[in-house]
XYZ file of C-alpha atoms in Angstrom:
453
model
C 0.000 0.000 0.000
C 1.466 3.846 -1.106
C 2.265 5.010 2.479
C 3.282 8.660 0.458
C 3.299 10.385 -3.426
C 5.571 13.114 -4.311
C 3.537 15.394 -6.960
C 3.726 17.741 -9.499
C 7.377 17.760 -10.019
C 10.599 17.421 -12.185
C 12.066 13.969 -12.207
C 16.319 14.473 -12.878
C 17.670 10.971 -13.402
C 21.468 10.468 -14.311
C 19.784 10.021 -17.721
C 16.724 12.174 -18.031
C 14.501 14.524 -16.731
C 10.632 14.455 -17.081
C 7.640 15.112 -15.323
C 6.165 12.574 -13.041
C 4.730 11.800 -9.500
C 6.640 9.523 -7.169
C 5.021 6.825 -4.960
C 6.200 5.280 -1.906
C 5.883 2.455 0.111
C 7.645 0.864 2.858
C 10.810 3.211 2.355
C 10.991 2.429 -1.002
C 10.339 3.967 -4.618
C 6.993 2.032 -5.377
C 5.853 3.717 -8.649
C 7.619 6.604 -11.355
C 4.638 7.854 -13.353
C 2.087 10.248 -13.959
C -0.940 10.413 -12.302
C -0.072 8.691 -8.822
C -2.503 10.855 -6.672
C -5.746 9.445 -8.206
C -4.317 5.805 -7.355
C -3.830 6.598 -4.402
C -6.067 8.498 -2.144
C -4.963 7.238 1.322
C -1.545 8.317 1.044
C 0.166 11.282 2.111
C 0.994 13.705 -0.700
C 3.649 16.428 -0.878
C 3.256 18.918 -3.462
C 6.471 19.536 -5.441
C 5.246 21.524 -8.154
C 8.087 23.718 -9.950
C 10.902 21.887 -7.782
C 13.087 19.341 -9.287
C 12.593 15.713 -7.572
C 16.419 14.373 -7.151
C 17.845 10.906 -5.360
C 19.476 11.727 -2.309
C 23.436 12.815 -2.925
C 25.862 10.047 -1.671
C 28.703 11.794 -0.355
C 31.536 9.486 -0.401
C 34.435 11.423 1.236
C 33.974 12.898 4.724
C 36.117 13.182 7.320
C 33.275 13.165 10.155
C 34.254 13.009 13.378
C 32.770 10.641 15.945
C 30.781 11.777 19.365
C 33.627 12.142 22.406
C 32.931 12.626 26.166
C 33.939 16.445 25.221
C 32.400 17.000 21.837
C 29.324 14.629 21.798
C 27.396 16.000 19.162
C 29.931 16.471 16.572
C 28.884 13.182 14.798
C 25.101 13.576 14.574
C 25.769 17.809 13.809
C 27.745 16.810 10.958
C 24.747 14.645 9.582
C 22.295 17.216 10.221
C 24.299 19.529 8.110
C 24.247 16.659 5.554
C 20.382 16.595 5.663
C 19.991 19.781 5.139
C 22.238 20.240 2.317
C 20.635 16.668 0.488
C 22.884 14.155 1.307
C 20.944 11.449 2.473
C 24.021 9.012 2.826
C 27.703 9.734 3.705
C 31.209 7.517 4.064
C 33.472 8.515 6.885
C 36.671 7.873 6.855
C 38.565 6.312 9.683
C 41.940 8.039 9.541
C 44.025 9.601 12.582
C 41.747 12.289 13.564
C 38.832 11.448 13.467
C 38.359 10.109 16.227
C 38.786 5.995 15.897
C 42.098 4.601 17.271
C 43.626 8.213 17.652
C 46.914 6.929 17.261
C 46.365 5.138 13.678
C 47.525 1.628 15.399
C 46.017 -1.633 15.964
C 43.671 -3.378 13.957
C 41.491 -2.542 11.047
C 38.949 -4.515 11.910
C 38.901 -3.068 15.671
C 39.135 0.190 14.224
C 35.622 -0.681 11.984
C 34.295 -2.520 15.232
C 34.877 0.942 16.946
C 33.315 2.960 14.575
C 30.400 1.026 14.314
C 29.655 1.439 18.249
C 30.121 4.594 18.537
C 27.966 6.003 15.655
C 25.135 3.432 16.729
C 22.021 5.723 17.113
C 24.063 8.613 16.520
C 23.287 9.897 12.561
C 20.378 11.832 11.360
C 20.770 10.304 7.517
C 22.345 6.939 6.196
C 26.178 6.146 6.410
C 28.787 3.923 6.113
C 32.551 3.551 6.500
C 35.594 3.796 4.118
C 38.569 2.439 6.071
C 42.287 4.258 5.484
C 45.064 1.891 5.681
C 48.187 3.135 7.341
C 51.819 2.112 8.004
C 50.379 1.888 11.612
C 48.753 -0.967 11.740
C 49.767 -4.328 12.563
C 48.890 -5.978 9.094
C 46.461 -4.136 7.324
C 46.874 -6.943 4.452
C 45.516 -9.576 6.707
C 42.427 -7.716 7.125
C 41.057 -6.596 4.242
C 39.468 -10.098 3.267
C 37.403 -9.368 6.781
C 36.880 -5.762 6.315
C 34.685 -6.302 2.954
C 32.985 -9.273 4.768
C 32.032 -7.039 7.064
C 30.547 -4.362 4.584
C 33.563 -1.875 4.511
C 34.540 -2.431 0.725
C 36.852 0.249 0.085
C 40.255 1.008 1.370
C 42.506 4.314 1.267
C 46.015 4.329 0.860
C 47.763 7.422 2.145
C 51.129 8.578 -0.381
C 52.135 11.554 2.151
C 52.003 12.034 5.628
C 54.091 9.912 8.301
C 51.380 7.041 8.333
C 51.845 6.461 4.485
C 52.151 3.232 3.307
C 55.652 2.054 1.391
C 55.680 1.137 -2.030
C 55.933 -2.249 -1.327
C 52.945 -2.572 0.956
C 51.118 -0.187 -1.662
C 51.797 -3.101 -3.701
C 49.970 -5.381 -1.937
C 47.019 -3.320 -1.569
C 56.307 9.963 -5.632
C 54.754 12.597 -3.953
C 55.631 11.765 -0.707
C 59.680 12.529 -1.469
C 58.753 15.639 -3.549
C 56.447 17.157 -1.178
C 58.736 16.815 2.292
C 62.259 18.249 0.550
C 59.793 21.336 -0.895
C 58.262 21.723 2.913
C 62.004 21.299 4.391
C 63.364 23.913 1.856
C 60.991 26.433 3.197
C 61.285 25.882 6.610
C 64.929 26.060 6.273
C 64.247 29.724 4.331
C 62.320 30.607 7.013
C 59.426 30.476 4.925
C 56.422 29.172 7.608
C 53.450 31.402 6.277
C 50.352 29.889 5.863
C 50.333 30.431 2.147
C 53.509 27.990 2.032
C 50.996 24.805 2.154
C 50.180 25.350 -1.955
C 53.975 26.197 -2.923
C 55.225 23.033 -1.449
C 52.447 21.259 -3.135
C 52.502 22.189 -6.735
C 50.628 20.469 -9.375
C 53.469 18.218 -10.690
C 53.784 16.549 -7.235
C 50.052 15.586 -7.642
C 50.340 14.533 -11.540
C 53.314 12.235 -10.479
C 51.027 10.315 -7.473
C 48.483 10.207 -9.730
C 50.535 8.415 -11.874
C 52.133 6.079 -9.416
C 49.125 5.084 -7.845
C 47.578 4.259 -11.199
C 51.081 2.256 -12.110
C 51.031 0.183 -8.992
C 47.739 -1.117 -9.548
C 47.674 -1.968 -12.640
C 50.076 -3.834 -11.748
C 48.447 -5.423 -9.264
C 45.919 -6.273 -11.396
C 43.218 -3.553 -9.567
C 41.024 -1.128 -9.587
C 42.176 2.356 -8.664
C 40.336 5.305 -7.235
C 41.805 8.846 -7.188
C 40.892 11.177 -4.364
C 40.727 15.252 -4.384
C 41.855 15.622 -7.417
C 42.325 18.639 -8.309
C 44.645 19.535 -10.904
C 44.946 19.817 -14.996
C 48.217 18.006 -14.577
C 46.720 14.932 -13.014
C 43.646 14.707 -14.475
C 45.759 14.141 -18.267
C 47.405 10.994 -15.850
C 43.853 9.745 -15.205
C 42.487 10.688 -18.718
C 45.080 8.554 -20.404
C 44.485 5.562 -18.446
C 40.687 6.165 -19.416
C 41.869 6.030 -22.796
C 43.759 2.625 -22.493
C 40.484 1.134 -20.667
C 41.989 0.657 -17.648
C 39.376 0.822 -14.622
C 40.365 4.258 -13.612
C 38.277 6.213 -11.318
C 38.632 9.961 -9.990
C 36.510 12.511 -7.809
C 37.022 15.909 -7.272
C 35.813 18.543 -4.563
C 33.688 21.460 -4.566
C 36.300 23.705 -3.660
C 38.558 23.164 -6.460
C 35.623 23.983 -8.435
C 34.391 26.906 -7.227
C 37.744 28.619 -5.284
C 41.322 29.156 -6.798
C 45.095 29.878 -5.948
C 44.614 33.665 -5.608
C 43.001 33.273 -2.040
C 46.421 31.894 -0.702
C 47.956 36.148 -1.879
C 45.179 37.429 0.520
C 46.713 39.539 3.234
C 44.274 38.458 5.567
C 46.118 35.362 7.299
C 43.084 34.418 8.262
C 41.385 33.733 5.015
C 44.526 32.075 3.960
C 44.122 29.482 6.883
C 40.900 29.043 6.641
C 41.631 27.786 3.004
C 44.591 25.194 3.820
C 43.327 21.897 2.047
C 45.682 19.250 0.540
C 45.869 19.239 -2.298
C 45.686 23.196 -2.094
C 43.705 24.867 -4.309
C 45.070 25.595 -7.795
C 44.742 28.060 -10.846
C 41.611 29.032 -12.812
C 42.816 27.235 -15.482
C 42.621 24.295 -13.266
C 39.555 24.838 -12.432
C 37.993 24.857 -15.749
C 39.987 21.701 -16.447
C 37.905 19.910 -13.766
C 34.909 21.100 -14.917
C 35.535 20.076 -18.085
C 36.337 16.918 -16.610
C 32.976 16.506 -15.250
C 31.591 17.592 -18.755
C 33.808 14.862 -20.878
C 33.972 11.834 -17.989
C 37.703 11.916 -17.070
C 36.238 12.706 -13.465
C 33.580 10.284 -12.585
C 31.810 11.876 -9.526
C 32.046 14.715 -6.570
C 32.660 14.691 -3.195
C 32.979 16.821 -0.198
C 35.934 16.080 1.272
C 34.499 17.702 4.395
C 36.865 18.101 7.796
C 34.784 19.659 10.653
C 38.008 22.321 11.599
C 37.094 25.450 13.795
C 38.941 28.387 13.707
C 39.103 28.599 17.676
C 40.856 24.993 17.533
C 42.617 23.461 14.315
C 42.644 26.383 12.833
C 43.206 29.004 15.434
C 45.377 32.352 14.905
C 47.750 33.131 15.132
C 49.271 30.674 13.052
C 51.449 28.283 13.674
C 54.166 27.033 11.030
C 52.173 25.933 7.899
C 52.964 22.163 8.360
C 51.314 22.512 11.584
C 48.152 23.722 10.361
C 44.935 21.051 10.009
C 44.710 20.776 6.228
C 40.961 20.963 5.428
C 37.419 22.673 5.432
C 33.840 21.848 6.186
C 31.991 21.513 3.261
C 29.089 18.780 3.881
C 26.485 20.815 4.017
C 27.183 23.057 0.661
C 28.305 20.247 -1.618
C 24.614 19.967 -3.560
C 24.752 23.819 -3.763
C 28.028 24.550 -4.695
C 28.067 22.378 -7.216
C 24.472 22.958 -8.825
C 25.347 26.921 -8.283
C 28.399 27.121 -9.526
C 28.275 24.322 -12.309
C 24.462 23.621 -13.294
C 23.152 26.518 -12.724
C 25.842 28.298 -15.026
C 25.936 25.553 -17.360
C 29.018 23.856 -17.189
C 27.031 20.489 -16.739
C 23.698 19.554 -16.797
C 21.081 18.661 -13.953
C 21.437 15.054 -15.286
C 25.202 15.215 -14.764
C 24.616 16.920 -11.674
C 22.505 13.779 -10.347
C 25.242 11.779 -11.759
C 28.497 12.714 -10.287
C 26.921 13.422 -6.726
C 24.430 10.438 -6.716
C 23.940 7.704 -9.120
C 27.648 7.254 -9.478
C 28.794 7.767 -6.111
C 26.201 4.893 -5.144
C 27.796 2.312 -8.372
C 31.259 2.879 -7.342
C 30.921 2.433 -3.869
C 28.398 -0.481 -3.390
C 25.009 1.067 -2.516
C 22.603 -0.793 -4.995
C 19.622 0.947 -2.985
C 20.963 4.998 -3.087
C 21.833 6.801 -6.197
C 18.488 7.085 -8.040
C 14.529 7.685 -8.374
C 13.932 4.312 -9.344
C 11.510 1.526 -8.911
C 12.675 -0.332 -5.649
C 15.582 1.672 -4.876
C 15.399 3.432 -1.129
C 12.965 6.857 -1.282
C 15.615 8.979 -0.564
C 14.816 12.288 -2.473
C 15.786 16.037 -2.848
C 12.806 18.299 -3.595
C 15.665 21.218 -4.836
C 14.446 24.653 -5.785
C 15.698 26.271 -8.550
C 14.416 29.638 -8.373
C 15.738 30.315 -5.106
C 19.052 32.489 -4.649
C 20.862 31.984 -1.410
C 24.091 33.721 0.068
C 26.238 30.951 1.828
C 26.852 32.297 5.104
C 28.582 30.378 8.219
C 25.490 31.490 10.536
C 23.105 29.537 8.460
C 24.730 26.702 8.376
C 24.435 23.411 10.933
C 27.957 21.659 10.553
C 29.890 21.310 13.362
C 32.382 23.955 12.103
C 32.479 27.444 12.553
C 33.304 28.446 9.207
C 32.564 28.137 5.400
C 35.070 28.429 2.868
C 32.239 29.649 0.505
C 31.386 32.727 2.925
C 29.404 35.070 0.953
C 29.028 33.284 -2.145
C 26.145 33.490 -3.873
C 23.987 30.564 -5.228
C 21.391 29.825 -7.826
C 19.304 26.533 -6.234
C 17.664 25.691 -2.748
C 17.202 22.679 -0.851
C 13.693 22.670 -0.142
C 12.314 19.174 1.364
C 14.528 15.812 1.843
C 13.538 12.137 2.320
C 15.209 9.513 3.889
C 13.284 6.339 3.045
C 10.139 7.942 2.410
C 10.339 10.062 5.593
C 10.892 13.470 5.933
C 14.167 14.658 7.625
C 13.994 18.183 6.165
C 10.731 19.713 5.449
C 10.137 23.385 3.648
C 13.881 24.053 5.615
C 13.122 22.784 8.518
C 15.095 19.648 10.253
C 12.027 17.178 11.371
C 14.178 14.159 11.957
C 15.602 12.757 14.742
C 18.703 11.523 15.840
C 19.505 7.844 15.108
C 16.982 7.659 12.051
C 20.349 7.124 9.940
C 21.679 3.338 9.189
C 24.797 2.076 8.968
C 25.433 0.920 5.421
C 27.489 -2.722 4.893
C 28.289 -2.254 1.470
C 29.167 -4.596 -1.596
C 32.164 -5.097 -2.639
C 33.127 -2.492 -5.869
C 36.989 -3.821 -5.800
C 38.302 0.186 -5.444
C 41.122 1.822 -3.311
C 41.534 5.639 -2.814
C 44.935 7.145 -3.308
C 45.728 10.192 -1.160
């Protein structure tokens, strides 16, 4: 029996867009027609006339941080944020940081074990887990047969940082070298400025992991998934493999979409912190590289890449030296926007695309047969999205568990008006009406990917 129809809107599929009603039933997409209402007059109807009816973006990066005895609403604030910016599902990451096995040591599968107990009853939307193997643990190897048993599918391999893995072990599963001489060359200058991050990351550092990552496994024999990419240089590395038919796969952020270089020649130090990602963010040629990316299919989808950093805490002033300060930026909450404002909305890719790159693909690569899509059977988890609406992205609106945007001020073509979560509403007309601990934990299906930091 239709517990709930969806009316009068725009249907955007990865393929298509056309008008229909949307039935539900048990959580679930029942019916894609016209004409719904009239079969069904004991459901509950929500009128989305002139709004576009979307599946539920499936954020795959995030770097959300789990509920502590001194921050223990950081978890379920971060998936708030996510509801109201119409992400209905979202991958964490387990990485030092975040919260799980602070020190990066131990065992994977405590690590996922951990995770899972913490988050229980915590989340607001769907989510799942990505785990991040590290030179830490005792043998990572050993445990990735259990850790896709177990519904974690999809591993990370770090290239930089002191927990990378060596080339050997990234083997089993050469930026590192160019990036630490370039940081030790400016420290030794006397070069610690915040704007140092991006110099001692140029784009050739990135093109050359790009490259070795996508060497190693295919010669392995594997699939390969590139993270934040974000430059022209390294997307050509993961365009060519494309071309050769190797199984290739890249994302790319919001912020190297929508932000460039010139913020890091601000003299506000504090604007320059606040935008200290890795990689950093690059030219505006870059940028329209990536979008053309999107546009041609050498990047397959777009995530957030969100990192819940404060400017009291990780990134306080005054600064420290720039190795010393947390690279990243919140950005769960303004991925749908950013991207539909700054790429659909000024045509750089369509709304199918759009649905694409933050949904239906997202939910392929990663192993979420239910998310992705407004189709018979899959879970109802929709976006009623208005485009008409103009909205300034401001840091006081917002519910993530940061206290900054990076996109402060920017203005956006495209609302979020009303979300879904298996047929329920979590966000209704802009208002949260979920609860805490209506979000599942996701065991995925194996999709035989690693990401490459």
């Amino acid at each position: 029996m239709t517990d709930l129809v969806v009316t009068g809107g725009t249907v955007v599929t990865a393929a298509r867009s056309f008008s229909a009603d949307v039935a539900i039933a048990d959580g679930k997409v029942e019916a894609v027609a016209p004409g719904l209402v009239a079969r069904s007059p004991q459901a509950q109807i929500i009128d989305a006339t002139g709004l576009l009816v979307m599946p539920g973006c499936v954020d795959v990066h995030t770097h959300v941080r789990l509920p502590s005895d001194g921050e223990p609403d950081r978890f379920y604030d971060d998936s708030v944020a996510a509801a109201f910016g119409g992400t209905t599902t979202f991958l964490a990451f387990n990485n030092p940081g975040t919260g799980i096995s602070e020190e990066g040591a131990g065992s994977l599968l405590r690590g996922v074990q951990e995770f899972r107990d913490r988050t229980e009853g915590e989340s607001a939307v769907d989510f799942g887990l990505s785990a991040v193997i590290t030179g830490r643990h005792e043998d990572p190897i050993a445990d990735l047969p259990a850790l896709v048993a177990s519904g974690v599918p999809s591993f990370k391999a770090f290239m930089v940082y002191d927990f990378r893995l060596t080339d050997d072990r990234l083997y089993e599963v050469f930026r590192a070298a160019i990036i630490d001489a370039l940081v030790a060359g400016a420290l030794a200058a006397g070069n610690v400025a915040a704007r140092y991050h991006a110099e001692t990351r140029p784009a050739y550092a990135e093109a050359e992991a790009t490259h070795r990552a996508i060497a190693l496994a295919r010669a392995a024999q594997a699939p390969v998934y590139i993270v934040h990419l974000s430059s022209a240089d390294a997307l050509a590395e993961v365009v060519a493999a494309k071309a050769r038919g190797w199984p290739v796969y890249a994302e790319t952020c919001p912020h190297y979409l929508a932000l460039t270089a010139a913020r890091y020649a601000s003299p506000d130090e504090g604007e320059v912190i606040r935008s200290v990602i890795s990689p950093p963010l690059r030219t505006d040629a870059d940028r329209r590289a990536l979008w053309l990316g999107l546009r041609a299919g050498g990047l397959d989808l777009v995530a957030s890449d969100h990192v819940p950093d404060r400017l009291a805490v990780e990134k306080r002033m005054p600064a420290p030296p720039f190795p010393e300060i947390s690279n990243g930026a919140p950005g769960i909450e303004t991925l749908l926007r950013v991207v539909h404002g700054t790429g659909a909305a000024r045509g750089e890719i369509s709304g199918e695309r759009l649905v694409d790159v933050l949904a239906t693909t997202p939910a392929r690569l990663f192993g979420l047969p239910s998310k992705g899509a407004v189709e018979v059977g899959k879970d109802a988890d929709l976006v009623l999205f208005d485009l008409s609406a103009q909205r300034t992205i401001r840091q006081a609106d917002l519910h993530h568990y940061s206290d900054f945007t990076p996109y402060e001020g920017t203005v956006v073509a495209g609302s979020v008006r009303t979300v879904l979560l298996r047929g329920r509403p979590v966000i209704r007309d802009g208002l949260f009406v979920g609860r805490r601990g209506a979000g599942r934990f996701l065991e995925r299906i194996p999709a035989s990917t690693v990401a490459r930091d």
